[in-house]
Tab-separated table of C-alpha atoms and ligand atoms in Angstrom:
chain	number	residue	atom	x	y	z
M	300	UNK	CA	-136.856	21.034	-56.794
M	301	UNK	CA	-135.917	23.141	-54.087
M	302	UNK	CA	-139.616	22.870	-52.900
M	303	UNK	CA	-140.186	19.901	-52.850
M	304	UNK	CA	-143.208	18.883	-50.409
M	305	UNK	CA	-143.975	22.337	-49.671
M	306	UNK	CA	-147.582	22.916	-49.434
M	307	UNK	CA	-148.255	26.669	-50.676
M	308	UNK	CA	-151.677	28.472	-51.219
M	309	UNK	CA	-151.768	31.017	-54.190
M	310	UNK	CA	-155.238	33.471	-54.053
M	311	UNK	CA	-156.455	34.178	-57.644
M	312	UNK	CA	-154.015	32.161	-59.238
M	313	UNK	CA	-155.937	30.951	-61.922
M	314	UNK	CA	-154.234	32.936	-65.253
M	315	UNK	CA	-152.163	36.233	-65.832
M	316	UNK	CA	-149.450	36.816	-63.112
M	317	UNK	CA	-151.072	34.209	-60.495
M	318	UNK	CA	-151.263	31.653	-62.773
M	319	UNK	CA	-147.396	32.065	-63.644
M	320	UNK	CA	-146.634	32.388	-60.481
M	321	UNK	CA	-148.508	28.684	-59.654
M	322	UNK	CA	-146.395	27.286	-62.325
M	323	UNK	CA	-142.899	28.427	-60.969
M	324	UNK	CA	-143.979	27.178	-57.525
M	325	UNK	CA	-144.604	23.874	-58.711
M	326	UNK	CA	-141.968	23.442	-61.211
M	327	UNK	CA	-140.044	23.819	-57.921
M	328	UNK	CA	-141.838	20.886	-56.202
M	329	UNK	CA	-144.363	22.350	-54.553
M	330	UNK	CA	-147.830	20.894	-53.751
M	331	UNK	CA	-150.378	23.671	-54.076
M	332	UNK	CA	-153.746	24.985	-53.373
M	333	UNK	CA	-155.053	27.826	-56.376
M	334	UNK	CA	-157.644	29.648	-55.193
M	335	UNK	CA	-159.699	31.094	-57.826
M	336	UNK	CA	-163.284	33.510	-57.976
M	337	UNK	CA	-164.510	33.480	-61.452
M	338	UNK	CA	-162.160	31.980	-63.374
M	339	UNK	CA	-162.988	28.213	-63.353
M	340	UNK	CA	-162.046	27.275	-66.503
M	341	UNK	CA	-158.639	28.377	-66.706
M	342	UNK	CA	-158.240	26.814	-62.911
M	343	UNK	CA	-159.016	24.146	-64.205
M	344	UNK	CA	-156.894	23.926	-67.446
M	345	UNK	CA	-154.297	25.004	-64.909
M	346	UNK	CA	-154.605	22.036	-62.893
M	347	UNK	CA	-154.774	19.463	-65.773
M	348	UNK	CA	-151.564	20.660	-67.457
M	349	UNK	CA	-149.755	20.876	-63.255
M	350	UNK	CA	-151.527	17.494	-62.311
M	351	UNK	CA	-150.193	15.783	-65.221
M	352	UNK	CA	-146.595	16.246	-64.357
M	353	UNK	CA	-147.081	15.479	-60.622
M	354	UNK	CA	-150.373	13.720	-59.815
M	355	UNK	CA	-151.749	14.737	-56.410
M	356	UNK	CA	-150.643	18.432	-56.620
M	357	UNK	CA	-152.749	20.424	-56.977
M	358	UNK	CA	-155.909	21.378	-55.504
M	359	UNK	CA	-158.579	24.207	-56.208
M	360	UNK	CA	-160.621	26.299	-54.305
M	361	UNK	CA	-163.797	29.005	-55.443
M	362	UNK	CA	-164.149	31.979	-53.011
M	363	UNK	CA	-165.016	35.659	-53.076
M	364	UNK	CA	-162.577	36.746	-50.892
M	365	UNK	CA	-165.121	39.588	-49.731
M	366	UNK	CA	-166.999	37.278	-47.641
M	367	UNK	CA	-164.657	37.388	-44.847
M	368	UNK	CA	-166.275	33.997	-42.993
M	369	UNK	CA	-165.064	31.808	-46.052
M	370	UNK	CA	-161.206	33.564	-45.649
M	371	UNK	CA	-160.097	30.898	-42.735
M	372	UNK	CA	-161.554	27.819	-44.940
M	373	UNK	CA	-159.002	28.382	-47.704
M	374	UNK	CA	-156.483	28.142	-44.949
M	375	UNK	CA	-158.526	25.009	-42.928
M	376	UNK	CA	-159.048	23.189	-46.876
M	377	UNK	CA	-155.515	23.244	-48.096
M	378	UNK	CA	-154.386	21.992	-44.574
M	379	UNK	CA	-156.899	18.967	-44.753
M	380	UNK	CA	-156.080	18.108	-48.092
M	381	UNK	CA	-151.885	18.572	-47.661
M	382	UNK	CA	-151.472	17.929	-43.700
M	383	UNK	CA	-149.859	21.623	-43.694
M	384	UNK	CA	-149.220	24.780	-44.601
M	385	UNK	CA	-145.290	26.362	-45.703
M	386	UNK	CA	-146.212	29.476	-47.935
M	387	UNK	CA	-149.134	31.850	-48.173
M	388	UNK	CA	-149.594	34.228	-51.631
M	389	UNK	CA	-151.504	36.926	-51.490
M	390	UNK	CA	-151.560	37.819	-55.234
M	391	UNK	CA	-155.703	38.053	-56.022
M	392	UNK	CA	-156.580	41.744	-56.332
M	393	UNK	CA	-159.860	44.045	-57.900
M	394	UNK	CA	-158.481	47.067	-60.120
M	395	UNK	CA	-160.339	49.652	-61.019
M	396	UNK	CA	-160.368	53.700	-61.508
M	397	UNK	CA	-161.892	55.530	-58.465
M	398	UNK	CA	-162.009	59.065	-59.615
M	399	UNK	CA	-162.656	61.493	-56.869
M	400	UNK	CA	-165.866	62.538	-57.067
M	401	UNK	CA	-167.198	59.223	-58.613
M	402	UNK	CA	-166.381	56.767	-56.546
M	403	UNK	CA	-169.422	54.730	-53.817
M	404	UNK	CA	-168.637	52.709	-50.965
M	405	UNK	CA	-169.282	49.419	-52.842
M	406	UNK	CA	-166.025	50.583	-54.697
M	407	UNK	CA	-163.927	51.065	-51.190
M	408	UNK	CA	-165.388	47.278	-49.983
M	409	UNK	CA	-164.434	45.932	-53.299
M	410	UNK	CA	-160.815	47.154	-53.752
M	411	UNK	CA	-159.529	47.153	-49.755
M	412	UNK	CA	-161.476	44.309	-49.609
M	413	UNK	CA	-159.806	42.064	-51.750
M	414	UNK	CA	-156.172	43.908	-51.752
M	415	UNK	CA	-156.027	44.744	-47.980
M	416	UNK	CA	-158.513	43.281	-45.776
M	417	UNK	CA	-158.713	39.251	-47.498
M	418	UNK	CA	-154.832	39.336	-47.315
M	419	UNK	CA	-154.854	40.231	-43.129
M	420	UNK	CA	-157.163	37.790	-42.284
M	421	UNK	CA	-155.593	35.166	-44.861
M	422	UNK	CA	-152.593	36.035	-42.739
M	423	UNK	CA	-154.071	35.763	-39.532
M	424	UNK	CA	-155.994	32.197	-40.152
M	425	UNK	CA	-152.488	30.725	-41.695
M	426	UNK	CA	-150.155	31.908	-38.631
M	427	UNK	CA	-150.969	28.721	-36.236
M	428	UNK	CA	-149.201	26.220	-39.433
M	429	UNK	CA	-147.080	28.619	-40.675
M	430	UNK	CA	-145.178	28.677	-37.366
M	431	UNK	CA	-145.490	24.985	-36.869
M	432	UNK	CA	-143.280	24.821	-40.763
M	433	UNK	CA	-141.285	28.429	-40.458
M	434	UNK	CA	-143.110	29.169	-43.159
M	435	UNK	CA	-143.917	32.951	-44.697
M	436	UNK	CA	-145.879	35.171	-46.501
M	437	UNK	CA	-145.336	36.897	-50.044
M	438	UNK	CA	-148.101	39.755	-50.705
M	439	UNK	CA	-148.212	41.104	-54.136
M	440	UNK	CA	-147.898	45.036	-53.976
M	441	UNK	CA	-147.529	47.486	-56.360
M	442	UNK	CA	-144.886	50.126	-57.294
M	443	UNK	CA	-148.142	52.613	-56.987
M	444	UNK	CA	-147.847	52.727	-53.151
M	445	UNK	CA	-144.908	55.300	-53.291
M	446	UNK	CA	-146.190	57.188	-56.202
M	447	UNK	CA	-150.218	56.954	-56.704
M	448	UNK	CA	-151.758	56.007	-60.085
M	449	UNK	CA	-154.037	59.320	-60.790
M	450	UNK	CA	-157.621	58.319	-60.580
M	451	UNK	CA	-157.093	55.476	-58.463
M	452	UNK	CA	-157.416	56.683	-55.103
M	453	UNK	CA	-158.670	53.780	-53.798
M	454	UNK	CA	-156.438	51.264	-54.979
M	455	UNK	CA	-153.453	52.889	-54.115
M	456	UNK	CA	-154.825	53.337	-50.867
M	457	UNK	CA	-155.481	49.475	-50.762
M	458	UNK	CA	-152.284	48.644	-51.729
M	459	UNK	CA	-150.243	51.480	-49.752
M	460	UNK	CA	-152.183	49.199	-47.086
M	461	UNK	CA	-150.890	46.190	-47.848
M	462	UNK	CA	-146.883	47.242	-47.929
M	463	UNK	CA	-147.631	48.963	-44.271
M	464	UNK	CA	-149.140	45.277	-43.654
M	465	UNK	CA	-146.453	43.457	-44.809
M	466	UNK	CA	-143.515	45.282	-42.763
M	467	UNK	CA	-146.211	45.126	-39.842
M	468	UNK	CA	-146.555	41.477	-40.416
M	469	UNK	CA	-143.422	40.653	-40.161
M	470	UNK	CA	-142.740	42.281	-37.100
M	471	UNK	CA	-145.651	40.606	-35.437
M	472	UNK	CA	-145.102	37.235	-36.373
M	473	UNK	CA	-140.939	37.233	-36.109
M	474	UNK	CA	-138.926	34.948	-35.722
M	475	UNK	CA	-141.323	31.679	-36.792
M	476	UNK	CA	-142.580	33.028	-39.743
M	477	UNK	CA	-141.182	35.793	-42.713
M	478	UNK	CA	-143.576	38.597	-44.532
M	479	UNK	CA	-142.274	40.078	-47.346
M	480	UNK	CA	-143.891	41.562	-50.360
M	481	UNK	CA	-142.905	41.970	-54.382
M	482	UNK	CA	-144.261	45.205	-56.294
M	483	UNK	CA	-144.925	44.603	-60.132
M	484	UNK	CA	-144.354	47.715	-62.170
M	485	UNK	CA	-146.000	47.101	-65.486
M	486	UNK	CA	-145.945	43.310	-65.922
M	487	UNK	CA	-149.920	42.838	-68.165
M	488	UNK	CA	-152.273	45.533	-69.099
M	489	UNK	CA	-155.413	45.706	-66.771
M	490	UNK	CA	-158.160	43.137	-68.661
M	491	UNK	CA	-160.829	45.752	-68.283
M	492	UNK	CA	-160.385	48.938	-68.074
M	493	UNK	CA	-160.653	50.648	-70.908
M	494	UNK	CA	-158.292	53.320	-70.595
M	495	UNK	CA	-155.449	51.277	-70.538
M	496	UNK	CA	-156.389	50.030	-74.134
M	497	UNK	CA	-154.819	53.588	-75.544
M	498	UNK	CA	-151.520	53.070	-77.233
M	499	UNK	CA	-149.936	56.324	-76.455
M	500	UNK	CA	-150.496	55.629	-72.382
M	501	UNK	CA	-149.170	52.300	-73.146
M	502	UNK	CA	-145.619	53.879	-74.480
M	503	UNK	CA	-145.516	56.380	-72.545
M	504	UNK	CA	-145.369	53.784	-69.289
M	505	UNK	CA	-142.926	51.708	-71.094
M	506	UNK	CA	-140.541	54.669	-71.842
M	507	UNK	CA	-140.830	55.109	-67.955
M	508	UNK	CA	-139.219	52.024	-67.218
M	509	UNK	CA	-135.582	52.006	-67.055
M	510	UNK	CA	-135.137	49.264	-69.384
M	511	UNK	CA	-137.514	50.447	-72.042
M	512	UNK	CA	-140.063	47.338	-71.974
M	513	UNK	CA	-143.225	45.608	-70.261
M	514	UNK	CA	-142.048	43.038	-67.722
M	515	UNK	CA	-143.291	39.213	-67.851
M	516	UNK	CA	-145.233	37.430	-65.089
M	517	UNK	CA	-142.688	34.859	-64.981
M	518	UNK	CA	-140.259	37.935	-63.483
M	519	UNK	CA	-142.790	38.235	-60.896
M	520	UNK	CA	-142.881	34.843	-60.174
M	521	UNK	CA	-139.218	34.420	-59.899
M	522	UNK	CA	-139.210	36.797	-57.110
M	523	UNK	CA	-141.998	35.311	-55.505
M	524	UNK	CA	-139.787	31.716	-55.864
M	525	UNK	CA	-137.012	33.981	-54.402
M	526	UNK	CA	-138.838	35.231	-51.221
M	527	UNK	CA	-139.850	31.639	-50.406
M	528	UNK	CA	-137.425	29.395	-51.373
M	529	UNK	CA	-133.889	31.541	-50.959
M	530	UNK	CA	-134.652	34.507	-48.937
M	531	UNK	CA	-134.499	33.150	-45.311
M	532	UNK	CA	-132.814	36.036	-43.741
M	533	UNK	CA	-135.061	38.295	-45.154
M	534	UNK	CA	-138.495	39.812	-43.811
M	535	UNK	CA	-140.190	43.122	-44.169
M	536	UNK	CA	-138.784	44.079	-48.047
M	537	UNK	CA	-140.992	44.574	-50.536
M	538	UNK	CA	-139.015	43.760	-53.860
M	539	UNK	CA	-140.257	46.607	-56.963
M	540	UNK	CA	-139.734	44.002	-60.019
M	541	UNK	CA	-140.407	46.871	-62.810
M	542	UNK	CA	-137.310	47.839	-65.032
M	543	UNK	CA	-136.546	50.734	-62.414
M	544	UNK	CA	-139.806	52.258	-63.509
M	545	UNK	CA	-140.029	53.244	-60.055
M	546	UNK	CA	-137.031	55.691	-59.636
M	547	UNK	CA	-138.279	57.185	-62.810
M	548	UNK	CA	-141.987	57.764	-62.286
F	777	NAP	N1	-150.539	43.167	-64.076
F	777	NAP	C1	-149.670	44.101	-63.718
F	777	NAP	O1	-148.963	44.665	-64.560
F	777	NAP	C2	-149.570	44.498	-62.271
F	777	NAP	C3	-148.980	45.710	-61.943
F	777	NAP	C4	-148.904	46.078	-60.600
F	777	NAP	C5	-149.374	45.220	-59.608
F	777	NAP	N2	-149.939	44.049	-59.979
F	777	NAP	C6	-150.431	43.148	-58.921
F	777	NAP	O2	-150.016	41.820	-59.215
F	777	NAP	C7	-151.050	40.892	-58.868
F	777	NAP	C8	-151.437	40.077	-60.091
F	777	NAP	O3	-151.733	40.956	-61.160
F	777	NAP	P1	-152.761	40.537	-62.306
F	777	NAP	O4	-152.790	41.658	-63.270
F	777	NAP	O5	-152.464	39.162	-62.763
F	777	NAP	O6	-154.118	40.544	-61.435
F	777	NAP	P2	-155.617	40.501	-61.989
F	777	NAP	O7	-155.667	39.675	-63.211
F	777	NAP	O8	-156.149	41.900	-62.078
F	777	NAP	O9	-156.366	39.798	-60.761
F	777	NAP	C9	-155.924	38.545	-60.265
F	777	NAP	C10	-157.102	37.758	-59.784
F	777	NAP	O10	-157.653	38.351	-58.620
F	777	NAP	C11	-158.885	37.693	-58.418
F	777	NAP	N3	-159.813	38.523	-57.639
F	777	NAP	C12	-160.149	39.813	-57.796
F	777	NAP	N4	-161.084	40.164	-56.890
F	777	NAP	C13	-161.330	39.062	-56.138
F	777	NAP	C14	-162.202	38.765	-55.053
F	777	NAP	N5	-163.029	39.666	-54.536
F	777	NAP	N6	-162.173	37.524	-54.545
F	777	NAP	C15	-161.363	36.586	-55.051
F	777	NAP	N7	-160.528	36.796	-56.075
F	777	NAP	C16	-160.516	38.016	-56.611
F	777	NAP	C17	-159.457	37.376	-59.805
F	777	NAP	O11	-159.828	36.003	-59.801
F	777	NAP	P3	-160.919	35.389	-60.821
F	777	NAP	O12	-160.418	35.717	-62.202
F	777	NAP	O13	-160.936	33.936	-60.517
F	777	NAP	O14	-162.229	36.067	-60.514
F	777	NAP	C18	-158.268	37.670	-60.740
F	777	NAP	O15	-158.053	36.683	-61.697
F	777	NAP	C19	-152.185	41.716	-58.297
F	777	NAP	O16	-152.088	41.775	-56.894
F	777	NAP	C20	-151.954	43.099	-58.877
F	777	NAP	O17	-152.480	44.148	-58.089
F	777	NAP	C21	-150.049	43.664	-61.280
């Protein structure tokens, strides 16, 4: 229980990789706030099955995260209901295909909206208790900031944003608090988009990966575990969890 009264905030934790990581985080001990959009019922199913081993810990909270005016509330709620603040993770993200050509502004607010701009000022509002408990930050990247997924302009943009945000980060807010990041290669197929449904695209980024298979969200949220609960001389990394898919794009 090596985090054990810990207070940590997860954005769109409710299911897939956010949910996973929620549940590492509090097997560990930790007290936290999920912050969900649409997805109330499984938030909620999430919380039942935490709060019954450890009543009292856990909390939710519904927000777009493109309306930036709500951003600092997450930050303001999970201090009033936990007295503080230890860990921030920035995990809630919009995917979708931006072909050149195709793509409308609504697109560019959506995507570095949610994967770039919600995480900074997330950031910003949490600095003031994250010093107070040397606490960090763990942003969720993706191995698509050094090589860009083709069609997804955007996105990659968004994310290749959020790794220059994260080594940024953690030179701004040295020595108090640590910003590091974790890239998933491929960990669940994207919910909808339906291109990702064909089967031969589906091997063919599995043969990429080194070790010949899809990864599990629970890898992800060891690594996430890692950054905040054994990583204290590290700050600035960003972590590619993705069978060495990555060296062999
Ligand atoms: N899955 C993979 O294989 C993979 C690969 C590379 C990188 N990643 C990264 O790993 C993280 C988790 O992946 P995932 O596949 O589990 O993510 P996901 O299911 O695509 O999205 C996670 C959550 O983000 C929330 N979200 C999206 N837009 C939002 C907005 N405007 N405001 C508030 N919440 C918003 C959604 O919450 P609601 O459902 O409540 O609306 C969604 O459940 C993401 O950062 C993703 O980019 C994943």
């Amino acid at each position: 229980m090596t985090l054990k009264n810990k207070v940590i905030l997860v954005t769109g934790g409710a299911k897939r990789v956010g949910a996973a990581i929620c549940c590492k985080l509090h097997a560990q001990g930790a007290n936290l706030m999920v912050h969900y959009r649409s997805s109330q019922n499984e938030a909620q199913m999430l919380r039942q099955t935490l709060e019954q081993m450890r009543p009292g810990s856990v909390e939710l909270i519904q927000a777009d995260l493109l309306d930036i005016e709500c951003l600092p509330d997450l930050i303001k709620e999970t201090v009033r209901r936990f007295g503080k603040l230890d860990a921030l993770v920035n995990n809630a993200s919009s995917f979708f295909s931006t072909p050149v050509g195709q793509f409308t502004e609504q697109a560019w607010i959506d995507l570095i909206g949610s994967n770039l701009k919600a995480p900074l000022f997330l950031s910003q509002a949490a600095v003031p208790y994250l010093e107070k408990r040397y606490g960090c930050i763990v942003n969720i990247v993706d191995i698509h900031v050094e090589q860009p997924l083709k069609n997804y302009v955007i996105y990659n943009a968004a994310k290749g944003g959020l790794a220059a945000l994260t080594r940024s980060l953690a030179l701004e807010l040295a020595p108090l608090i640590r910003v590091n990041g974790v890239a998933p290669g491929p960990i669940l197929w994207p919910e909808y988009e339906e291109e990702w449904v064909d089967p031969s695209l589906r091997e063919e980024i599995i043969d990429r990966t080194l070790l010949k298979r899809m990864g599990e969200p629970e890898d992800i949220a060891n690594t996430v575990y890692f950054l905040i609960a054994h990583a204290s001389f590290i700050t600035g990394q960003i972590i590619a969890v993705d069978g060495g898919r990555s060296i062999n794009l």
